Short mmCIF file of C-alpha atoms and ligand atoms in Angstrom, two decimals:
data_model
loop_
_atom_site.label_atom_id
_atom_site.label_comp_id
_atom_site.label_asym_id
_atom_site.label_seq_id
_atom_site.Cartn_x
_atom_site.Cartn_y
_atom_site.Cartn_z
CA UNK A 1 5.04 19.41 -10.00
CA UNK A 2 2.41 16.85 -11.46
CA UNK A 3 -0.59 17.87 -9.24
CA UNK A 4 -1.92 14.95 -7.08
CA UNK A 5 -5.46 13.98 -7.87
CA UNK A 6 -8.34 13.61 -5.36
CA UNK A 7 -6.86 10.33 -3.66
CA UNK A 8 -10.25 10.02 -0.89
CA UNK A 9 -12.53 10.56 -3.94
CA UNK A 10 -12.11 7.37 -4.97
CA UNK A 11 -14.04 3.90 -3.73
CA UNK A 12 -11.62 1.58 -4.19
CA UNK A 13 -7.32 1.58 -3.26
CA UNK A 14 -5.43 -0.54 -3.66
CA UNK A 15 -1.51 -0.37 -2.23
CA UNK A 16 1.38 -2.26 -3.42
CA UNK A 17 4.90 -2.00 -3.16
CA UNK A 18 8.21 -4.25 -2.40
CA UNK A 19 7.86 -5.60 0.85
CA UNK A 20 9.26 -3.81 3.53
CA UNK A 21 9.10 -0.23 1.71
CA UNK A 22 5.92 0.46 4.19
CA UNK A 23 3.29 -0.23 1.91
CA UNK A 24 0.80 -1.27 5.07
CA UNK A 25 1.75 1.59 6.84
CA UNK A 26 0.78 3.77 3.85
CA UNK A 27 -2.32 1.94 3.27
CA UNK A 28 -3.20 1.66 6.98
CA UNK A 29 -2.42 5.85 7.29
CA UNK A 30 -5.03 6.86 4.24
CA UNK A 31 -7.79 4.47 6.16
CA UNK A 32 -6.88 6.64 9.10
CA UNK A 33 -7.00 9.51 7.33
CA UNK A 34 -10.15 9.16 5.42
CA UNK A 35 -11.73 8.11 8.64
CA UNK A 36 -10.83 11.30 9.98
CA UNK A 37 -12.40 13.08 7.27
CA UNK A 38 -15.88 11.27 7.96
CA UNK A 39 -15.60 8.48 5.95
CA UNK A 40 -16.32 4.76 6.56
CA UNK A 41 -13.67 2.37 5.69
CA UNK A 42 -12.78 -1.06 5.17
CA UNK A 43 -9.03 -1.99 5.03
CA UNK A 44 -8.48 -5.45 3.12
CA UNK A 45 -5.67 -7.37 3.91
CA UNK A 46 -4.56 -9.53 1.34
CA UNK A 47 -1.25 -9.56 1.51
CA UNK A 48 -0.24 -13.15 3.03
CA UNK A 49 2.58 -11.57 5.45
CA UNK A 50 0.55 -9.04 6.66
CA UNK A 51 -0.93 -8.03 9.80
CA UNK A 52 -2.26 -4.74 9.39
CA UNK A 53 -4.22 -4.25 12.67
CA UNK A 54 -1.12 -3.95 14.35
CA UNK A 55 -0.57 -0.53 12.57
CA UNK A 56 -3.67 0.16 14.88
CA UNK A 57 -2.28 -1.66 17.62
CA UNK A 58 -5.57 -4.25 17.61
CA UNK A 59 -5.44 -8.08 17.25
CA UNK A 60 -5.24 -9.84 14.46
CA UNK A 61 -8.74 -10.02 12.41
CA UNK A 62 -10.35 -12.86 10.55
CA UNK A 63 -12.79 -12.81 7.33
CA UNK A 64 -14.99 -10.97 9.40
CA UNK A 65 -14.66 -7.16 9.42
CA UNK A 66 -13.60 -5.48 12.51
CA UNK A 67 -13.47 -1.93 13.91
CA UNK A 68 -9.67 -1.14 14.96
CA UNK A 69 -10.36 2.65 15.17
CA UNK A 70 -12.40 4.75 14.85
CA UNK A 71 -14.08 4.28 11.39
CA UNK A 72 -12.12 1.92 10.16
CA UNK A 73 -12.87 -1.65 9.78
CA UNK A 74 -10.05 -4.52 9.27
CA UNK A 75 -10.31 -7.93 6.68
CA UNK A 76 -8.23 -10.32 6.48
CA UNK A 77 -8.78 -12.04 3.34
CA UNK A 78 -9.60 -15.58 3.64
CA UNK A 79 -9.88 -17.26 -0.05
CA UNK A 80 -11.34 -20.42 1.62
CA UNK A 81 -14.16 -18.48 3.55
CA UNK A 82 -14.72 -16.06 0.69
CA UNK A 83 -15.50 -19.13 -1.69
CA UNK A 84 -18.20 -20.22 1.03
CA UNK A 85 -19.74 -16.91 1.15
CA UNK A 86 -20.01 -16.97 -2.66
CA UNK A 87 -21.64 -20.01 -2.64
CA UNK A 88 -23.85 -18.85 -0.44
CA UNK A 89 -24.82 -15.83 -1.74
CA UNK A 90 -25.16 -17.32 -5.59
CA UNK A 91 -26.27 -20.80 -5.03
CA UNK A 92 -28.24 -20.61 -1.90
CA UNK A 93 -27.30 -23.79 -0.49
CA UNK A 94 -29.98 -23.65 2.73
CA UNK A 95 -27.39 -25.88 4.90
CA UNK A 96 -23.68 -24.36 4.79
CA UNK A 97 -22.88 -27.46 6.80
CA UNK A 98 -24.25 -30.11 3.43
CA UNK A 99 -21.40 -28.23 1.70
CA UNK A 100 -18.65 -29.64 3.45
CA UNK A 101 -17.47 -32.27 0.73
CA UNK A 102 -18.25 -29.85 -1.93
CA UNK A 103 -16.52 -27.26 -0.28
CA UNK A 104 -13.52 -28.77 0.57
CA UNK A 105 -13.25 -30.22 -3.26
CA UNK A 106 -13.97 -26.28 -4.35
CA UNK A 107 -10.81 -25.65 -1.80
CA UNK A 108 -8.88 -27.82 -3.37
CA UNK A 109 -9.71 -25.93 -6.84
CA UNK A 110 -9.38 -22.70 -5.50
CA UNK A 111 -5.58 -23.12 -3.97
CA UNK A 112 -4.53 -25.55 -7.16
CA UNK A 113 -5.84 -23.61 -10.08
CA UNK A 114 -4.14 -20.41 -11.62
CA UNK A 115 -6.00 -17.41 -11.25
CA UNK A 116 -9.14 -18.88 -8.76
CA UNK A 117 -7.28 -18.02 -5.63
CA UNK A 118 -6.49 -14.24 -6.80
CA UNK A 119 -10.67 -14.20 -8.29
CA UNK A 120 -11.75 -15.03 -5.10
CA UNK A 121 -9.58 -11.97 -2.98
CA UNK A 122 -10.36 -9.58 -5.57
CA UNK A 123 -14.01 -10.30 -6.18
CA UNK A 124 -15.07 -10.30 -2.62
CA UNK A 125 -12.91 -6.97 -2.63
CA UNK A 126 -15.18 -5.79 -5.89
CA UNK A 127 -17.88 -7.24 -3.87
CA UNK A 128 -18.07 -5.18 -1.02
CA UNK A 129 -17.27 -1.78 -3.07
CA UNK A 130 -20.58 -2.74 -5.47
CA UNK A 131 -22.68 -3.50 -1.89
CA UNK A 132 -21.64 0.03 -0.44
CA UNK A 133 -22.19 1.76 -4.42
CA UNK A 134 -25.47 0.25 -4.24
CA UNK A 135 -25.98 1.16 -0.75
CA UNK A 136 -26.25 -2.52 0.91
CA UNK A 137 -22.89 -2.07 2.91
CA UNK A 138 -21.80 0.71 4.56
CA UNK A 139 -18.13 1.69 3.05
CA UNK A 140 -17.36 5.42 1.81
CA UNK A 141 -13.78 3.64 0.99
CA UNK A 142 -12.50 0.09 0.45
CA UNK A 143 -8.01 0.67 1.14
CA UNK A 144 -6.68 -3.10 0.13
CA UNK A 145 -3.24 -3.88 1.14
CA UNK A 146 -2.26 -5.97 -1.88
CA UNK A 147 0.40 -7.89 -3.15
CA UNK A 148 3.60 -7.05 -2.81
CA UNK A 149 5.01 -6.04 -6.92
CA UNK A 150 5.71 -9.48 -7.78
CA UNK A 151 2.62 -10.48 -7.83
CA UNK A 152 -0.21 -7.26 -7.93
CA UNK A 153 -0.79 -8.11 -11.86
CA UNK A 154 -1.73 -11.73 -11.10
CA UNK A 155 -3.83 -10.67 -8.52
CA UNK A 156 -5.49 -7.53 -10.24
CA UNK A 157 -5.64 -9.36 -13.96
CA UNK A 158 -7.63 -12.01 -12.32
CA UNK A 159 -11.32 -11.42 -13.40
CA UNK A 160 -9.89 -10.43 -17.42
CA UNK A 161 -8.16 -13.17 -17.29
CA UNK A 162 -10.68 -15.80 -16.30
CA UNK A 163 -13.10 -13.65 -18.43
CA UNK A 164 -10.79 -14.37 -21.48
CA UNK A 165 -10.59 -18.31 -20.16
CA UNK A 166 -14.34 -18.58 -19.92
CA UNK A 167 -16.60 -16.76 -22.72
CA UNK A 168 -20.22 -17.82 -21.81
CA UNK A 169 -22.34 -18.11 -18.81
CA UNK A 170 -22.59 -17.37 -15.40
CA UNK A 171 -18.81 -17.13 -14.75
CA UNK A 172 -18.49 -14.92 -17.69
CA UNK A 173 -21.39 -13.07 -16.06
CA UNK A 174 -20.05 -12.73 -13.10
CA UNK A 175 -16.53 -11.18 -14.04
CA UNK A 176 -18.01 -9.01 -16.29
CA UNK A 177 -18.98 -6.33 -13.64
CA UNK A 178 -15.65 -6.61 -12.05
CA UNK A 179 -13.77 -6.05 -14.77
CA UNK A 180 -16.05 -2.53 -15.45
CA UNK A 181 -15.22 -1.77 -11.73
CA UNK A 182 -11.95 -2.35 -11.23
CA UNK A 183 -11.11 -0.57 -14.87
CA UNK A 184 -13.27 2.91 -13.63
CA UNK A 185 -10.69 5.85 -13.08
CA UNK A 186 -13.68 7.29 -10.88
CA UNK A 187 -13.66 4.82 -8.73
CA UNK A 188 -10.68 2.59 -8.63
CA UNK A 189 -6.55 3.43 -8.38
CA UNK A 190 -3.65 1.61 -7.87
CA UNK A 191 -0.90 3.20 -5.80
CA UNK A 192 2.31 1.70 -5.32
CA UNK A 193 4.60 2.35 -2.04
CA UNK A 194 8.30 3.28 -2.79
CA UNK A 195 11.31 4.57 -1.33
CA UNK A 196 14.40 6.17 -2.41
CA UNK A 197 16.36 3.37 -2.83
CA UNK A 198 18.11 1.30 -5.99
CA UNK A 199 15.41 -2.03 -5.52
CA UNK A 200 12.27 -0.07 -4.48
CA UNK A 201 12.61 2.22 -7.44
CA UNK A 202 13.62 -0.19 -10.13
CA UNK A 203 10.37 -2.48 -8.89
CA UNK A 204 8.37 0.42 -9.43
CA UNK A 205 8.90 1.66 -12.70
CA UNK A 206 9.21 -1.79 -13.62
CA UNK A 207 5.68 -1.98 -12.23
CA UNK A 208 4.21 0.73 -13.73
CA UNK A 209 5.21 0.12 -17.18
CA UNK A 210 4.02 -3.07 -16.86
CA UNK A 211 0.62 -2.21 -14.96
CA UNK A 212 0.13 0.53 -18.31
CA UNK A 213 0.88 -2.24 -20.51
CA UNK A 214 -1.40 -5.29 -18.53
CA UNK A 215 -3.87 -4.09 -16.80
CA UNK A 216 -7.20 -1.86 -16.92
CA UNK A 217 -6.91 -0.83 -13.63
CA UNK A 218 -6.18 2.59 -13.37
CA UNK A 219 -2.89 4.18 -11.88
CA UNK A 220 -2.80 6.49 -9.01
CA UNK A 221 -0.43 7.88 -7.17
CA UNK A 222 3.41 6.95 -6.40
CA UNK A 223 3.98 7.26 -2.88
CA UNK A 224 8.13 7.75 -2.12
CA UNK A 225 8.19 6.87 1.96
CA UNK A 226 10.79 7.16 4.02
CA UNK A 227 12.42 10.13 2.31
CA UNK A 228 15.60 11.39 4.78
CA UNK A 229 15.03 15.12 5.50
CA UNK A 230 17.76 17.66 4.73
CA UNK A 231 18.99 18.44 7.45
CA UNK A 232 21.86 20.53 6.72
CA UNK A 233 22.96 23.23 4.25
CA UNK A 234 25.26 23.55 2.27
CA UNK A 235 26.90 26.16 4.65
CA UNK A 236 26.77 23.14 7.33
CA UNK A 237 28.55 20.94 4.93
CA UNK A 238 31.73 23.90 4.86
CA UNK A 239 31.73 24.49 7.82
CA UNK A 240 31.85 20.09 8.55
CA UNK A 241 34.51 20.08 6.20
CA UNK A 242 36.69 22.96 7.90
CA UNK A 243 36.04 21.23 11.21
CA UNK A 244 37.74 18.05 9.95
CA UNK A 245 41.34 19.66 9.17
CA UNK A 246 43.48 18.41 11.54
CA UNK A 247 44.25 21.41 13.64
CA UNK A 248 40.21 21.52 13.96
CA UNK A 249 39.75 17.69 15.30
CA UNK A 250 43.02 18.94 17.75
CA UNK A 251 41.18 21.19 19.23
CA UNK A 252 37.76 19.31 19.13
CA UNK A 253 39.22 16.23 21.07
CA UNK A 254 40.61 18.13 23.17
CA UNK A 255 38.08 20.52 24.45
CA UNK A 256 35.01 18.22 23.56
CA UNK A 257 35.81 14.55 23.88
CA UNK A 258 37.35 12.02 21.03
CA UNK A 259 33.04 11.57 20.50
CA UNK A 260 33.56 15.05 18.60
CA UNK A 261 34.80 13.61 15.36
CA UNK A 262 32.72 10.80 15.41
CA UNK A 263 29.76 13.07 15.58
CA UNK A 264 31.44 15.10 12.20
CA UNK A 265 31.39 11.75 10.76
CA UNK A 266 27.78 11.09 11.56
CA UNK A 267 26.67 14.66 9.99
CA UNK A 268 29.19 13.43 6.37
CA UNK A 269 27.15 9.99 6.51
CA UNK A 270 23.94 12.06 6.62
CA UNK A 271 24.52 14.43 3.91
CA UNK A 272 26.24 11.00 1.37
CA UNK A 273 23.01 9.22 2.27
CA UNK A 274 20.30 11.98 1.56
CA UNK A 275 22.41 12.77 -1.86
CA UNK A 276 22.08 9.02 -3.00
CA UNK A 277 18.35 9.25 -2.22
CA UNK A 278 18.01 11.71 -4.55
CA UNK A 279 19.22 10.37 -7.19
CA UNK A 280 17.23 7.70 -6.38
CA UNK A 281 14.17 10.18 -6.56
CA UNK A 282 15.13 11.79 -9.61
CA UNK A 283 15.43 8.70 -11.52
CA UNK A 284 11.75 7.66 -10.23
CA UNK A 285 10.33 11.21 -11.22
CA UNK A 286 11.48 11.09 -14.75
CA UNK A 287 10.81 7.18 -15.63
CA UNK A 288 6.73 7.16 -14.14
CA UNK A 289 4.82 9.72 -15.62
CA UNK A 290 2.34 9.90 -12.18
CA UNK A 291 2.17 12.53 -9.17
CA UNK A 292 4.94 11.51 -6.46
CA UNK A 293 3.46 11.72 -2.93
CA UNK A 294 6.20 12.22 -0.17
CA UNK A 295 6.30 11.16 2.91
CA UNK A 296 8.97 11.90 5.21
CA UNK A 297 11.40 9.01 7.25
CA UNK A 298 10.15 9.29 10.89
CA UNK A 299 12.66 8.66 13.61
CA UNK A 300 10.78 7.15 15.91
CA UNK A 301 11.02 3.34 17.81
CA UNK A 302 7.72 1.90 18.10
CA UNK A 303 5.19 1.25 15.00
CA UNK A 304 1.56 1.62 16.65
CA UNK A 305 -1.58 3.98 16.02
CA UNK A 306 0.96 6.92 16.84
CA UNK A 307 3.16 6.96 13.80
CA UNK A 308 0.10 5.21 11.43
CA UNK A 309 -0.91 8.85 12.65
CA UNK A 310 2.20 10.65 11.50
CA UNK A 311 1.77 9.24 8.45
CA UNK A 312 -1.26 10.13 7.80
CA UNK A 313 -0.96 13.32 8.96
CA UNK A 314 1.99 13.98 6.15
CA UNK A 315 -0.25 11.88 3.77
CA UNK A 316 -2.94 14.95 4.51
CA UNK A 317 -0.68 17.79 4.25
CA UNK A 318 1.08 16.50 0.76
CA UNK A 319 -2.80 15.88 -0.79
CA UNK A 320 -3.77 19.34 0.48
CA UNK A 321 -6.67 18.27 2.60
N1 LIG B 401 7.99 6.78 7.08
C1 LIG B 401 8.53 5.86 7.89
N2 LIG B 401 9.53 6.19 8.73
C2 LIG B 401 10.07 5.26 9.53
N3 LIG B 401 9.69 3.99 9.59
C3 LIG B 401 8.70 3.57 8.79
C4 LIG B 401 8.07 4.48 7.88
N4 LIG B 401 7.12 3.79 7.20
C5 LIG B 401 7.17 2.52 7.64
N5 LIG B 401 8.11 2.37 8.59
C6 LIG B 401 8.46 1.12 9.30
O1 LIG B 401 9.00 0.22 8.34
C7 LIG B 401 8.64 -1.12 8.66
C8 LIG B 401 7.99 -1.79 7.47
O2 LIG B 401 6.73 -1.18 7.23
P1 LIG B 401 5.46 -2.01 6.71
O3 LIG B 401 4.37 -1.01 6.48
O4 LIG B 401 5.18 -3.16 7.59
O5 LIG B 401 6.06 -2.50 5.31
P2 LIG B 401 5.44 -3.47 4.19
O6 LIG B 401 3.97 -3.60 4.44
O7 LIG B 401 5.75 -2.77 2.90
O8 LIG B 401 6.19 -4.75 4.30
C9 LIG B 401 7.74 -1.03 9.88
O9 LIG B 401 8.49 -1.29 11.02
C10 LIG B 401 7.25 0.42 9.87
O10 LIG B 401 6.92 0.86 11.15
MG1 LIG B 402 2.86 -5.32 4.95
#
């Protein structure tokens, strides 16, 4: 077993994943956890369908960091409103309202042109993790709930790619520190959700190869959720078997209700399932050379604080903290 490495240690996480695998559960459960262990955090939300608070059970939140628990602050990224607060910040234009044609021309820029709209999540994302290293903000950990696979490398590659575009001057400048962040194994990682399915695992090893191949940022962990517990033995699985020959089922409808060989049914559809899954998992454990994290399929209805919790809890336990 590939030992996982110090996952909290880090500044800066981002999560990815095929949508719907639970990669803002996952992301919203190590905030939780880390904010358990003392730390400050700021979740990012930057992936469009998102809405991350809810894994809190808070409101939606806007550009403007807000505390949903305990320790941990929610972002919604907001390209539009992170280009004005660059301009502020680097041009000091006195009167944010004198910006308006400006700014809306700059909008126009930043939603048209390649590469500008993904600069402007990830830099204000780089942004905050340099404030808190230099001890202007307050964050022990910046969690960012990226881009779904698809598109993580356009969004990570960002700042090398414009750096290529542009060789001189202030832009150049300005990616430059960026690129030095994001690419720091001490400080940056990015994890990618899974789970044990055909389309989730071909994504990610598809991902990973590529991220090795395309990217500086650093690789962390793979995190396999939703992974179906065993909940029967092979002794189970006999004795299932012997209870489905027909004098068995006789005697089970008759003392126990027709309901009885449904439920046998239930137990075989149980077992088939888990077996698929791990073939699934095998395949994902031999094609990415990184630590597997797993974290268990919870049967339970609602999706609030309570199983961000379980999660986390799991998350915890499999890190050894
Ligand atoms: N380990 C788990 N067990 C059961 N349900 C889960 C688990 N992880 C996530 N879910 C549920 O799966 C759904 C999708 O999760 P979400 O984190 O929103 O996915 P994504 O951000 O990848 O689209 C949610 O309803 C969530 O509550
Ligand atoms: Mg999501």
């Amino acid at each position: 077993m590939r030992p996982a490495p110090d996952l909290l240690a880090r500044r800066l996480l981002f999560f990815t994943g095929k949508g719907g695998v639970g990669k803002s559960t996952v992301a919203a459960a190590t905030a939780l956890l880390a904010a358990e262990r003392g730390q400050r955090v700021l979740v990012v939300e930057a992936d469009d369908k998102g809405n991350l608070p809810r894994h809190f059970e808070a409101a939606p939140v806007g550009f403007q960091p807000r505390e949903v628990y305990p320790g941990v602050h929610v972002m919604a990224m907001r390209t539009e409103d992170s280009l004005k607060e660059y301009l502020r910040l680097n041009l000091r234009v006195p009167v944010l309202s004198r910006l308006g044609p400006l700014a809306r021309a700059l909008e126009f820029v930043a939603t048209a042109a390649p590469g500008v709209k993904e600069i402007l999540t990830v830099g204000k994302v780089c942004w905050e993790v340099r404030e808190s290293i230099e001890g202007r903000a307050d964050w022990d950990l910046v969690v960012v709930d990226a881009a779904a696979t698809g598109h993580i490398i356009g969004q990570l590659d960002a700042p090398r790619g414009i750096k290529e575009l542009v060789s001189v001057g202030m832009v150049r400048q300005q990616t430059d520190w960026m690129v030095e962040l994001l690419s720091d194994p001490a400080i940056t990682a990015l994890n990618v959700v899974a789970t044990p399915e055909e389309m989730p695992v071909q994504e990610t090893i598809e991902l990973v190869e590529r991220a090795k191949a395309e990217l500086a940022v650093p690789l962390g962990l793979v995190l396999v959720n939703r992974v179906l517990p065993e909940l029967f033995t092979r002794p189970d699985e006999e004795t299932f078997e012997a209870l489905r020959e027909p004098e068995a089922t006789k005697i089970l409808d008759e003392q126990a209700g027709p309901g009885a060989t449904s439920v046998l049914e239930a137990a075989r559809l149980a077992v088939s399932l888990r077996r698929t899954r791990v073939a699934y998992l095998s395949e994902l454990r031999e094609a990415v050379e990184l630590p597997l994290v797993y974290l268990p399929y919870l049967f339970v209805r609602d999706q609030g604080v309570r199983v961000t919790k379980m999660v986390a809890e799991e998350l915890g336990q499999e890190l050894g903290l």
